[in-house]
XYZ file of C-alpha atoms in Angstrom:
457
model
C -3.337 31.239 -35.984
C -0.770 33.321 -37.871
C 2.302 35.026 -36.514
C 2.054 38.211 -34.506
C 4.501 40.859 -35.698
C 5.217 43.998 -33.683
C 7.463 46.675 -35.216
C 9.003 49.788 -33.718
C 6.801 52.720 -34.745
C 9.731 55.094 -35.380
C 11.036 53.019 -38.303
C 7.825 53.406 -40.306
C 8.565 56.906 -41.742
C 11.864 55.661 -43.198
C 10.029 52.647 -44.626
C 7.596 54.993 -46.375
C 10.467 57.160 -47.638
C 12.122 54.127 -49.268
C 8.829 53.452 -51.015
C 9.022 56.777 -52.848
C 11.681 55.411 -55.220
C 10.613 54.779 -58.786
C 11.335 51.056 -58.730
C 11.766 48.243 -56.212
C 13.857 48.578 -53.049
C 14.824 45.370 -51.164
C 16.111 45.068 -47.615
C 16.357 42.965 -44.483
C 14.043 42.740 -41.483
C 16.057 42.782 -38.242
C 14.529 41.761 -34.947
C 13.843 39.134 -32.341
C 11.740 35.977 -32.536
C 9.854 34.542 -29.564
C 7.517 31.643 -30.188
C 4.742 32.852 -32.521
C 5.719 36.482 -32.070
C 8.306 38.608 -33.889
C 9.664 41.977 -32.766
C 11.063 44.183 -35.554
C 13.659 46.739 -34.439
C 14.993 47.890 -37.806
C 14.602 47.667 -41.584
C 17.992 47.726 -43.340
C 18.004 48.607 -47.040
C 20.243 46.298 -49.057
C 22.996 48.254 -50.871
C 22.549 47.951 -54.617
C 25.588 47.779 -56.907
C 26.081 50.357 -59.641
C 25.512 47.789 -62.372
C 24.756 44.097 -62.763
C 28.426 43.179 -62.993
C 29.235 44.819 -59.640
C 29.374 42.847 -56.433
C 28.336 43.927 -52.970
C 31.465 44.257 -50.883
C 32.678 45.555 -47.563
C 34.047 48.802 -49.016
C 31.139 50.974 -50.051
C 32.666 54.336 -49.268
C 33.306 57.442 -51.369
C 32.461 57.372 -55.073
C 31.283 53.744 -54.976
C 28.493 54.689 -52.561
C 27.425 57.649 -54.689
C 27.195 55.448 -57.786
C 24.904 52.894 -56.177
C 21.431 52.525 -57.552
C 18.579 53.552 -55.271
C 16.199 51.002 -56.732
C 15.799 48.411 -59.487
C 13.269 48.614 -62.283
C 11.802 45.129 -61.917
C 11.401 42.749 -58.997
C 13.108 40.017 -61.041
C 16.221 42.242 -61.170
C 16.848 41.789 -57.444
C 19.713 39.319 -57.104
C 19.609 36.763 -54.320
C 23.371 37.194 -53.823
C 22.859 40.854 -52.843
C 20.575 39.842 -49.997
C 22.832 36.970 -48.919
C 25.987 39.109 -48.795
C 24.115 41.828 -46.942
C 22.592 39.394 -44.431
C 25.943 37.747 -43.664
C 27.541 41.098 -42.889
C 24.567 42.363 -40.884
C 24.383 39.146 -38.829
C 27.927 39.745 -37.559
C 26.747 43.119 -36.210
C 23.691 41.791 -34.375
C 23.671 41.043 -30.643
C 22.741 37.520 -29.596
C 19.013 36.859 -29.756
C 18.603 39.100 -32.807
C 18.318 37.758 -36.332
C 17.484 38.600 -39.905
C 13.803 37.653 -39.735
C 13.109 37.998 -43.457
C 13.031 40.617 -46.189
C 11.092 43.750 -47.028
C 10.296 45.099 -50.479
C 8.911 48.462 -51.530
C 7.632 48.939 -55.055
C 4.628 49.335 -57.303
C 1.779 46.870 -57.173
C 1.159 44.026 -54.761
C 3.838 41.313 -54.881
C 1.527 38.860 -53.135
C -1.161 39.088 -55.850
C 1.218 38.372 -58.742
C 2.232 34.724 -59.217
C 5.625 35.472 -60.759
C 6.460 38.067 -58.108
C 5.387 35.754 -55.324
C 7.567 32.973 -56.727
C 10.532 35.374 -56.756
C 9.970 36.287 -53.102
C 9.746 32.599 -52.130
C 13.047 31.933 -53.896
C 14.757 34.834 -52.116
C 13.552 33.754 -48.676
C 14.555 30.129 -49.216
C 17.958 31.085 -50.619
C 18.626 33.488 -47.759
C 17.751 30.835 -45.188
C 20.018 28.238 -46.808
C 22.944 30.645 -46.954
C 22.629 31.745 -43.329
C 22.436 28.150 -42.113
C 25.920 27.333 -43.460
C 27.798 29.242 -40.764
C 26.485 27.572 -37.633
C 28.624 29.633 -35.225
C 27.010 32.834 -36.527
C 23.466 31.669 -35.632
C 22.116 33.331 -38.752
C 18.626 31.843 -38.680
C 16.060 32.475 -35.961
C 14.455 29.528 -34.091
C 11.314 29.870 -36.218
C 11.178 28.365 -39.696
C 8.634 31.040 -40.656
C 10.354 33.942 -42.400
C 8.710 37.302 -42.956
C 8.104 39.332 -46.075
C 6.991 42.917 -45.515
C 5.766 44.744 -48.617
C 4.936 48.418 -48.997
C 3.167 49.675 -52.110
C 5.353 52.488 -53.390
C 4.083 56.024 -52.878
C 1.542 54.965 -50.238
C 1.383 54.012 -46.568
C -0.221 50.662 -47.385
C 1.794 47.636 -46.314
C 1.257 43.899 -46.070
C 3.213 41.421 -43.968
C 3.097 37.675 -44.541
C 5.167 34.694 -43.438
C 6.497 31.660 -45.288
C 7.442 28.354 -43.668
C 10.741 27.641 -45.431
C 10.953 24.171 -43.874
C 7.810 23.119 -45.723
C 7.421 22.208 -49.381
C 4.471 24.582 -49.537
C 5.048 27.985 -51.122
C 1.871 29.506 -49.719
C 2.254 32.656 -47.642
C 0.390 33.026 -44.376
C -1.200 36.227 -43.171
C 0.259 37.853 -40.054
C -1.079 40.319 -37.530
C 1.458 43.121 -38.088
C 1.409 46.547 -36.479
C 3.825 49.390 -35.835
C 3.732 50.462 -32.209
C 5.584 52.874 -29.946
C 7.776 52.074 -26.979
C 9.006 48.501 -27.386
C 10.678 47.599 -24.091
C 13.997 45.766 -23.905
C 15.880 44.251 -21.012
C 19.690 44.340 -21.147
C 22.015 41.510 -20.129
C 25.737 42.156 -19.670
C 28.497 39.600 -19.269
C 32.167 39.019 -20.028
C 33.969 35.901 -21.217
C 37.580 35.438 -20.097
C 39.656 33.462 -22.594
C 42.366 32.818 -20.017
C 40.249 30.012 -18.576
C 40.725 27.996 -21.791
C 43.510 25.488 -22.366
C 46.018 26.370 -25.094
C 45.790 24.684 -28.468
C 48.772 22.337 -28.687
C 50.617 22.510 -32.000
C 51.628 18.942 -32.717
C 53.722 17.635 -35.585
C 50.511 16.994 -37.491
C 49.246 20.553 -36.961
C 52.471 22.479 -37.416
C 51.765 23.304 -41.072
C 47.996 23.737 -40.870
C 46.607 27.173 -41.839
C 46.042 29.741 -39.132
C 42.317 29.742 -39.919
C 42.089 26.025 -39.061
C 43.835 26.588 -35.733
C 41.548 29.485 -34.862
C 38.556 27.370 -35.858
C 39.646 24.699 -33.368
C 39.882 27.328 -30.637
C 36.411 28.572 -31.635
C 34.965 25.039 -31.536
C 36.415 24.382 -28.078
C 35.237 27.730 -26.748
C 31.770 27.270 -28.256
C 31.365 23.840 -26.661
C 32.268 25.196 -23.242
C 29.932 28.182 -23.512
C 26.987 26.037 -24.603
C 27.522 23.680 -21.642
C 28.079 26.447 -19.107
C 25.917 27.073 -16.055
C 24.730 30.665 -15.840
C 23.698 32.904 -13.006
C 21.653 36.074 -13.375
C 22.443 38.703 -10.757
C 24.187 35.963 -8.795
C 21.289 33.479 -8.839
C 20.556 30.300 -10.777
C 17.015 30.820 -12.028
C 14.321 28.536 -13.359
C 14.616 28.604 -17.159
C 10.850 28.570 -17.627
C 10.111 31.648 -15.548
C 10.154 35.209 -16.860
C 13.447 37.036 -16.742
C 11.679 39.911 -15.021
C 9.138 38.386 -12.650
C 7.605 41.814 -12.027
C 5.998 41.474 -15.470
C 3.549 38.986 -13.953
C 2.321 41.395 -11.291
C 0.298 44.545 -11.673
C 2.183 47.808 -11.215
C 1.684 49.587 -7.936
C -0.720 52.513 -7.899
C 1.093 55.683 -8.834
C 4.062 53.830 -10.348
C 4.888 55.848 -13.462
C 7.524 53.425 -14.780
C 6.129 49.900 -14.404
C 7.901 48.640 -17.557
C 11.226 50.413 -17.202
C 14.142 48.726 -18.954
C 16.278 46.672 -16.609
C 19.926 45.623 -16.731
C 20.904 42.139 -15.592
C 24.418 40.823 -14.887
C 25.180 37.312 -16.158
C 28.072 35.077 -15.097
C 29.072 31.924 -16.974
C 30.625 28.947 -15.200
C 32.386 26.712 -17.714
C 32.534 22.979 -16.893
C 35.789 21.021 -16.903
C 36.302 19.981 -20.535
C 39.166 17.499 -19.986
C 37.339 14.671 -21.724
C 38.869 11.191 -21.717
C 41.056 10.093 -18.787
C 43.281 7.967 -21.027
C 46.969 8.834 -21.173
C 48.001 10.123 -24.594
C 51.529 10.940 -25.687
C 51.953 13.616 -28.364
C 54.909 15.309 -29.967
C 54.347 19.023 -29.442
C 56.329 21.835 -31.077
C 54.401 24.779 -29.701
C 51.043 26.110 -28.582
C 48.462 28.760 -29.442
C 46.802 30.790 -26.711
C 43.831 33.133 -26.932
C 43.931 35.652 -24.103
C 41.769 38.612 -23.174
C 38.140 39.277 -22.301
C 35.166 39.341 -24.665
C 32.483 41.833 -23.617
C 28.850 40.947 -24.343
C 25.600 42.881 -24.247
C 22.277 41.481 -25.434
C 18.711 42.753 -25.516
C 15.563 40.703 -24.954
C 11.902 41.687 -25.062
C 10.245 42.517 -21.767
C 8.449 39.194 -21.419
C 11.390 36.966 -22.330
C 11.979 33.846 -20.290
C 15.232 33.055 -18.505
C 15.920 30.389 -21.138
C 15.512 32.888 -23.987
C 17.790 35.368 -22.231
C 20.579 32.865 -21.533
C 20.429 31.497 -25.081
C 20.867 35.047 -26.361
C 23.917 35.577 -24.116
C 25.603 32.349 -25.220
C 24.869 32.990 -28.888
C 26.253 36.504 -28.590
C 29.579 35.329 -27.155
C 30.024 32.649 -29.810
C 28.800 34.829 -32.701
C 31.050 37.704 -31.682
C 34.200 35.582 -31.549
C 33.273 33.744 -34.761
C 32.842 37.096 -36.520
C 36.302 38.226 -35.395
C 37.937 34.991 -36.484
C 36.386 35.335 -39.927
C 37.256 39.026 -40.262
C 40.823 38.537 -39.033
C 41.493 35.661 -41.438
C 39.981 37.631 -44.322
C 42.254 40.565 -43.495
C 45.484 38.561 -43.765
C 47.262 39.191 -47.038
C 49.052 35.856 -46.866
C 49.434 33.018 -44.419
C 51.906 33.925 -41.693
C 54.532 31.219 -41.383
C 57.255 32.122 -38.921
C 60.920 31.658 -39.642
C 63.046 29.558 -37.260
C 64.069 32.774 -35.489
C 60.462 33.769 -34.824
C 59.402 31.869 -31.729
C 56.228 33.876 -31.127
C 53.559 35.500 -33.319
C 50.904 37.790 -31.860
C 47.559 38.300 -33.629
C 45.166 41.034 -32.549
C 41.633 40.383 -33.837
C 39.303 43.374 -34.183
C 37.734 44.725 -30.998
C 34.061 45.331 -30.436
C 32.316 48.695 -30.253
C 28.597 49.326 -29.753
C 26.405 51.612 -31.837
C 22.881 52.242 -30.477
C 20.050 52.514 -32.954
C 18.626 56.054 -32.847
C 15.036 54.870 -32.425
C 15.575 51.983 -29.995
C 17.441 50.887 -26.878
C 18.997 48.098 -28.947
C 22.667 48.558 -29.881
C 24.458 46.854 -32.765
C 28.141 45.923 -32.921
C 30.979 46.800 -35.202
C 34.549 45.532 -35.091
C 37.564 47.800 -35.416
C 41.018 46.609 -36.430
C 44.123 48.051 -34.750
C 44.537 51.668 -35.826
C 40.871 52.153 -36.725
C 38.649 54.617 -34.908
C 34.921 55.257 -34.404
C 34.675 56.962 -37.794
C 35.117 53.564 -39.493
C 32.194 52.218 -37.470
C 30.009 55.069 -38.708
C 30.753 54.074 -42.301
C 29.765 50.450 -41.637
C 26.471 51.228 -39.949
C 25.538 53.743 -42.647
C 26.312 51.345 -45.507
C 24.902 48.147 -44.010
C 22.183 49.369 -41.650
C 21.309 52.670 -43.307
C 21.591 54.688 -40.106
C 23.551 57.917 -39.689
C 24.787 58.452 -36.128
C 27.287 60.812 -34.539
C 30.765 59.670 -33.541
C 30.053 60.591 -29.924
C 27.265 57.978 -29.769
C 29.674 55.107 -30.495
C 30.517 53.205 -27.310
C 34.163 52.776 -28.300
C 35.438 51.634 -24.879
C 33.095 48.669 -24.576
C 36.190 46.492 -24.991
C 39.628 47.746 -24.057
C 42.569 48.119 -26.389
C 45.730 46.111 -25.652
C 48.343 47.802 -23.553
C 51.724 47.999 -25.280
C 53.428 46.698 -22.140
C 51.175 43.635 -22.244
C 52.232 42.953 -25.824
C 55.872 43.349 -24.799
C 55.405 40.912 -21.929
C 53.804 38.393 -24.278
C 56.602 38.546 -26.834
C 59.377 38.454 -24.210
C 57.825 35.707 -22.091
C 57.351 37.926 -19.027
C 54.377 37.421 -16.765
C 51.281 39.290 -17.871
C 49.222 41.129 -15.270
C 46.220 39.286 -13.896
C 42.735 40.358 -14.922
C 40.338 41.891 -12.498
C 37.082 40.091 -11.785
C 35.634 39.349 -15.231
C 32.072 39.715 -13.971
C 32.427 43.489 -13.668
C 30.907 45.675 -16.356
C 32.733 48.266 -18.446
C 35.829 48.015 -20.593
C 37.787 44.785 -20.774
C 41.133 43.585 -22.000
C 41.451 43.163 -25.768
C 41.488 39.680 -27.286
C 44.934 38.550 -28.438
C 45.968 35.267 -30.050
C 49.536 34.174 -29.300
C 51.202 31.361 -31.236
C 54.398 30.021 -29.670
C 56.805 27.707 -31.472
C 59.228 25.901 -29.155
C 61.659 22.996 -29.331
C 59.911 19.646 -29.708
C 58.989 17.925 -26.462
C 56.668 15.172 -25.246
C 53.451 16.110 -23.475
C 51.265 13.844 -21.394
C 47.706 15.099 -21.683
C 46.881 13.462 -18.352
C 49.304 13.781 -15.473
C 51.726 10.884 -15.057
C 51.343 11.370 -11.342
C 47.751 10.177 -11.570
C 48.842 7.132 -13.596
C 51.516 6.115 -11.093
C 49.212 6.819 -8.160
C 46.598 4.375 -9.396
C 49.300 1.757 -10.149
């Protein structure tokens, strides 16, 4: 039995419009995978460079956007690197539980009936999968090894969707049962992750000269391990992972109930286990520490018949993916490595904060990340260039995560006590994420309390 593919009906007219170009138009299929079923929420056209020597970049505004090609003359002209660069940037914007499920192509003829064209599509799908698998913290590939290719014959409404198992040596496409339907239902899960529960990264003599990116990667690894091992509650309860997230889906709606499948919002809390590790006493020479403070806000969307396990995996992936995206973006934004002088005992880094942008035809919202000083208008540029959607500035949920208070930054740099957070399980805005690196005089640190050692003696 082939895969079942369900796509949001409202994206079909735009799909047909892309097919009216003279040549071939490539793009990405964005959606959710559940067992043998895929849910498509959006089709994002891949930006095409002005000429073959151009490279797809993050800055596609102004004249550079106007000079982009709308299509390519031949299928062979589509570069794998265009799709890879596009997919990496789009993945950072996706909520947990959403992935790039494959590619779409509009153009003349049937790509599945031509051997050369089919070989090109196989190469693009395999290359895209390999590239997305390199950044494990971004969760670029869906759980299924079957990737989709959706093809529309240009100038018509005729489309074909097939899947390819990229884990197999076979290059044969499999037929899918694909249909565009109205009213896909999505459940929403909200949570917040408080970085203040994490131990600081100790800057030892061996680490004192390591790049900032390596230090942030260690914080990311530690945070990721804790999140993956966490115990989660949904609306205050620990639920059986095999049961449906919304148990009402198993029962018939009451007579006269006009909204039996109404979208529901669930509140998730994560309880991180103690990550102390070995009980052996270790002595290290420490010259400072790096702390990540603040609250990461998370919102994910799962299909109406998702299990508890699927929902919690989406939440955990969202938290890790979101922080990994910020680490990567922040490091890319640095002009040069920041190495403090002896007088600088503290350096504060403010990674970009998260804003939400709902898709106009779906309840699903994508993310963008704004650096200090940027506003919602920058988010509109990103979603237009990378997702191909034009939305109003008022629709951007810009207060999903709070901005840092200047007094908090002053307290951090002067060593004063910072105000305590409110309960991190509450929804709404949250404190911005800040990374603080402190360099102090060298001292010896016992990673396990000496009191415990002497007590057992």
